[in-house]
CSV table of C-alpha atoms in Angstrom, one decimal:
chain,number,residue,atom,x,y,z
A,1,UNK,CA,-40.0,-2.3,-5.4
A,2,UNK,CA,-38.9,-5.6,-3.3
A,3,UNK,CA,-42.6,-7.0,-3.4
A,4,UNK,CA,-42.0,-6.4,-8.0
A,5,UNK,CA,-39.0,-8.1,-7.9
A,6,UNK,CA,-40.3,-11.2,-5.6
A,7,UNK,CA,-43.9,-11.8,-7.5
A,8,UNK,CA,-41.4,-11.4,-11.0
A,9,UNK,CA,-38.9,-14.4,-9.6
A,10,UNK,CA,-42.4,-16.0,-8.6
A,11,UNK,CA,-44.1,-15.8,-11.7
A,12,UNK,CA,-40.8,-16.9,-13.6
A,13,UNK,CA,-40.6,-20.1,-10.7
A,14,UNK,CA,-43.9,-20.7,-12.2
A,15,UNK,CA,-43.6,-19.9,-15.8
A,16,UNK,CA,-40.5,-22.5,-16.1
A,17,UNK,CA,-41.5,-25.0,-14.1
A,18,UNK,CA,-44.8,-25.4,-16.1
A,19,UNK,CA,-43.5,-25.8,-19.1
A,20,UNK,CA,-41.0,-28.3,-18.1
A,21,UNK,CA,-43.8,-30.2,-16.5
A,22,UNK,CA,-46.4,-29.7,-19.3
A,23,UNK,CA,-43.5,-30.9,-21.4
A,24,UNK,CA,-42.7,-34.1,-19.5
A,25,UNK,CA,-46.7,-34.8,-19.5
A,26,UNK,CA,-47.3,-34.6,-23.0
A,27,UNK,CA,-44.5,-37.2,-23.7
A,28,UNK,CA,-45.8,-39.7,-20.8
A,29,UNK,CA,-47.5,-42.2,-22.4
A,30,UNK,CA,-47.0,-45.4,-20.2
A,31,UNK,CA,-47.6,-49.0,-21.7
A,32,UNK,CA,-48.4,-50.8,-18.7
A,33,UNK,CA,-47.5,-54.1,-20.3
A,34,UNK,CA,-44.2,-52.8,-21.2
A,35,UNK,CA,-43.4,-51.1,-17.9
A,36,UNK,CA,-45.0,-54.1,-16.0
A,37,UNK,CA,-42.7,-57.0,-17.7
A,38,UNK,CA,-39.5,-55.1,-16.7
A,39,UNK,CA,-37.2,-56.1,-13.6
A,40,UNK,CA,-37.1,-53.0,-11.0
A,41,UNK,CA,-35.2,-52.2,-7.9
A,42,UNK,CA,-36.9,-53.3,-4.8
A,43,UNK,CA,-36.1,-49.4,-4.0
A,44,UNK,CA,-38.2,-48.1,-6.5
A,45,UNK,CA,-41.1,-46.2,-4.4
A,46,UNK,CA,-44.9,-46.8,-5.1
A,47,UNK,CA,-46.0,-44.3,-8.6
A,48,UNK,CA,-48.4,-42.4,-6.0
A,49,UNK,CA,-45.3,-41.6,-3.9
A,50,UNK,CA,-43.5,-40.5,-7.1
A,51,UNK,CA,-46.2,-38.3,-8.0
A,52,UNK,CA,-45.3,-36.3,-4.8
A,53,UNK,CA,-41.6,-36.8,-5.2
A,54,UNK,CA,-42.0,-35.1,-8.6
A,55,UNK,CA,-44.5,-32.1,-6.9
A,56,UNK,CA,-42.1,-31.4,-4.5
A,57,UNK,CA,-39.5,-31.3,-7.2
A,58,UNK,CA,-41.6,-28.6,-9.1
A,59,UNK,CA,-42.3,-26.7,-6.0
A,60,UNK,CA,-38.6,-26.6,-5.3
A,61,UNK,CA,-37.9,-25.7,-9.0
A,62,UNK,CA,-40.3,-22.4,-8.7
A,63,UNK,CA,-38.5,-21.7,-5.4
A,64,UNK,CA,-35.0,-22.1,-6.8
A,65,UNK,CA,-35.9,-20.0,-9.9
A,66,UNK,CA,-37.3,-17.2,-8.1
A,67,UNK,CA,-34.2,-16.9,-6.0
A,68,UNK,CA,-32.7,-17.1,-8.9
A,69,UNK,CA,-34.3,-13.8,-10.4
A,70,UNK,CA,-34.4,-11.9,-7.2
A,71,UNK,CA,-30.6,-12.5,-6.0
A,72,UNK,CA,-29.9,-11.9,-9.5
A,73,UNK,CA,-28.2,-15.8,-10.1
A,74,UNK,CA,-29.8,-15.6,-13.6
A,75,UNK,CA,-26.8,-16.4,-15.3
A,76,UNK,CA,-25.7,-19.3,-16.1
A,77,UNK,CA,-27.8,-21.4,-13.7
A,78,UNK,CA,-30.7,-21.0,-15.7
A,79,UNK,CA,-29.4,-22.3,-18.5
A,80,UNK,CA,-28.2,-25.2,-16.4
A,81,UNK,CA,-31.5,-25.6,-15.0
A,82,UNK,CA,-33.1,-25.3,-18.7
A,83,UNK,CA,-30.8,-28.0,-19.7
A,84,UNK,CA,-31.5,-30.3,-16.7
A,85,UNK,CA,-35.3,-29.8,-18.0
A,86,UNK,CA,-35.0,-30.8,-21.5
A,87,UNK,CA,-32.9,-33.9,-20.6
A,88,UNK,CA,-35.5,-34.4,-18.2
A,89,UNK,CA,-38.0,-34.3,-21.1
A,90,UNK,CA,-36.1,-36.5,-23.3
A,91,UNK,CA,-35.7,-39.2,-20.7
A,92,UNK,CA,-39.4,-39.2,-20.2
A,93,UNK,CA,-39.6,-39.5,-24.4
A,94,UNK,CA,-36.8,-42.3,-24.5
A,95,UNK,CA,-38.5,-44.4,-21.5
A,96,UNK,CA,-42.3,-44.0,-21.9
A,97,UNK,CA,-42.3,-43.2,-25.5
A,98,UNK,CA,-39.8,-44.9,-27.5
A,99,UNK,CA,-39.5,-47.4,-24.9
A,100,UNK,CA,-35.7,-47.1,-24.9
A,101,UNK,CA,-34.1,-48.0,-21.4
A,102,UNK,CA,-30.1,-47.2,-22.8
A,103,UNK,CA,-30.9,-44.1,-24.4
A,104,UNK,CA,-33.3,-43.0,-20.7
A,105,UNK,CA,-30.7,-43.9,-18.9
A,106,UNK,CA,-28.1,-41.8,-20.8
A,107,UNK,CA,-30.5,-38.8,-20.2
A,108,UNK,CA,-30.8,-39.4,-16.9
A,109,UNK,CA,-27.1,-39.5,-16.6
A,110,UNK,CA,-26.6,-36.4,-18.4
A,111,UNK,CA,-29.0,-34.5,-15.8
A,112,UNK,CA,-27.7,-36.1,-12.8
A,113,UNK,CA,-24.5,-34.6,-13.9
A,114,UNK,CA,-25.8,-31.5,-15.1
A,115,UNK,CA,-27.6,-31.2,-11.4
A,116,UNK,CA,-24.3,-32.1,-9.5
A,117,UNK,CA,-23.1,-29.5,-11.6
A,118,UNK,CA,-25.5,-26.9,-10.4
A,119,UNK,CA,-25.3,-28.0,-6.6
A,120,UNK,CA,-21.9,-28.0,-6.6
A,121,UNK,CA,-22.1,-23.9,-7.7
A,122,UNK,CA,-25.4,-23.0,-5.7
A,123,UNK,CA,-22.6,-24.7,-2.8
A,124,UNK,CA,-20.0,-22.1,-3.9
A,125,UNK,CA,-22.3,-19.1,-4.6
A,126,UNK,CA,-25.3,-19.8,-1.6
A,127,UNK,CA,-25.3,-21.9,0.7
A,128,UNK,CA,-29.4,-21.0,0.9
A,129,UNK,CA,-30.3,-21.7,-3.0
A,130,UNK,CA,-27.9,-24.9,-2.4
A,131,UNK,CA,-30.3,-26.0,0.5
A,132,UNK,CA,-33.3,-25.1,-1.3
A,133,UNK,CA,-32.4,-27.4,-4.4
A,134,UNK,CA,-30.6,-30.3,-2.6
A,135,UNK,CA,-34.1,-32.2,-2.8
A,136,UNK,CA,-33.9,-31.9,-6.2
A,137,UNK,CA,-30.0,-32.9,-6.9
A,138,UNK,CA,-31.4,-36.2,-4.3
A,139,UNK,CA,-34.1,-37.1,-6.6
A,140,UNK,CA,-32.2,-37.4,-9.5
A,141,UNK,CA,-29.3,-39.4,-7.9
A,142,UNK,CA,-32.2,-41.5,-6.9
A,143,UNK,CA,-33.2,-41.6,-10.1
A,144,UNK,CA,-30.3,-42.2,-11.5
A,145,UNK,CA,-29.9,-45.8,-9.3
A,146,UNK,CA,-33.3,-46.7,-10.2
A,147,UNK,CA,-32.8,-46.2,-14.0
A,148,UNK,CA,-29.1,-47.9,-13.4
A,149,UNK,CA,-30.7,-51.1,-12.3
A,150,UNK,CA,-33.4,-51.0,-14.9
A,151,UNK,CA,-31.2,-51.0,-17.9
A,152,UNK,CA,-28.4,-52.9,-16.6
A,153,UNK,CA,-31.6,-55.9,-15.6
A,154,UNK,CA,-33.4,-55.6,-18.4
């Protein structure tokens, strides 16, 4: 019964993170000449290293979400993490598609928030699911500074 509940939490990891990713793909349509002509941090890490910053994310997320559904944590961090995704999703949209650095960075604001929000309570509830997501609450404080200088230089 153990090994049931572990490949559910697994498949569920899987399940969400996919479609937040697939998501976030379909909206990331980059105009180089765009992106290239705007003023970025000196911080901002090389797109092949933010390809793996994002993997890791995603592995992470499965991990988180499986812990989730096995410790039984469902509620209401999913719908935290759900709401971190679709902000996520529009802030790809607002920067890549509509070209919008104000309105990206107000998304990204809204899910550093919402992912302080969620550390803080994996903090109060586990220290392990904490651990396992701090990588992601990192990234999108990191983000957050990146998108910070972007909009406030450009």
């Amino acid at each position: 019964m153990d090994y049931i509940k572990k490949l559910t939490g697994i498949v569920a990891g899987l399940f969400f993170t996919l479609v937040i990713a697939w998501a976030c793909s379909f909206q990331l349509k980059v105009d180089f000449t765009w992106y290239n002509s705007l003023h970025k941090p000196s911080f901002l890490v090389k797109p092949d290293v933010m390809t793996v910053f994002v993997g890791v994310m995603y592995l992470v997320n499965i991990v988180v979400v499986a812990r989730l559904v096995t410790g039984k944590h469902f509620f209401p961090s999913m719908v935290i993490l759900s709401l971190v995704g679709i902000t996520s999703i529009l802030f790809v949209h607002a920067f890549f598609g509509l070209k919008n650095v104000y309105l990206a960075f107000t998304f990204i604001l809204i899910s550093a928030g919402l992912a302080l929000v969620q550390q803080v309570r994996f903090f109060v509830k586990e220290l392990r699911i904490a651990l396992y997501y701090l990588p992601v609450f990192l990234f999108y404080i990191y983000s957050l500074l990146v998108m910070g200088v972007i909009t406030f230089s450009n």
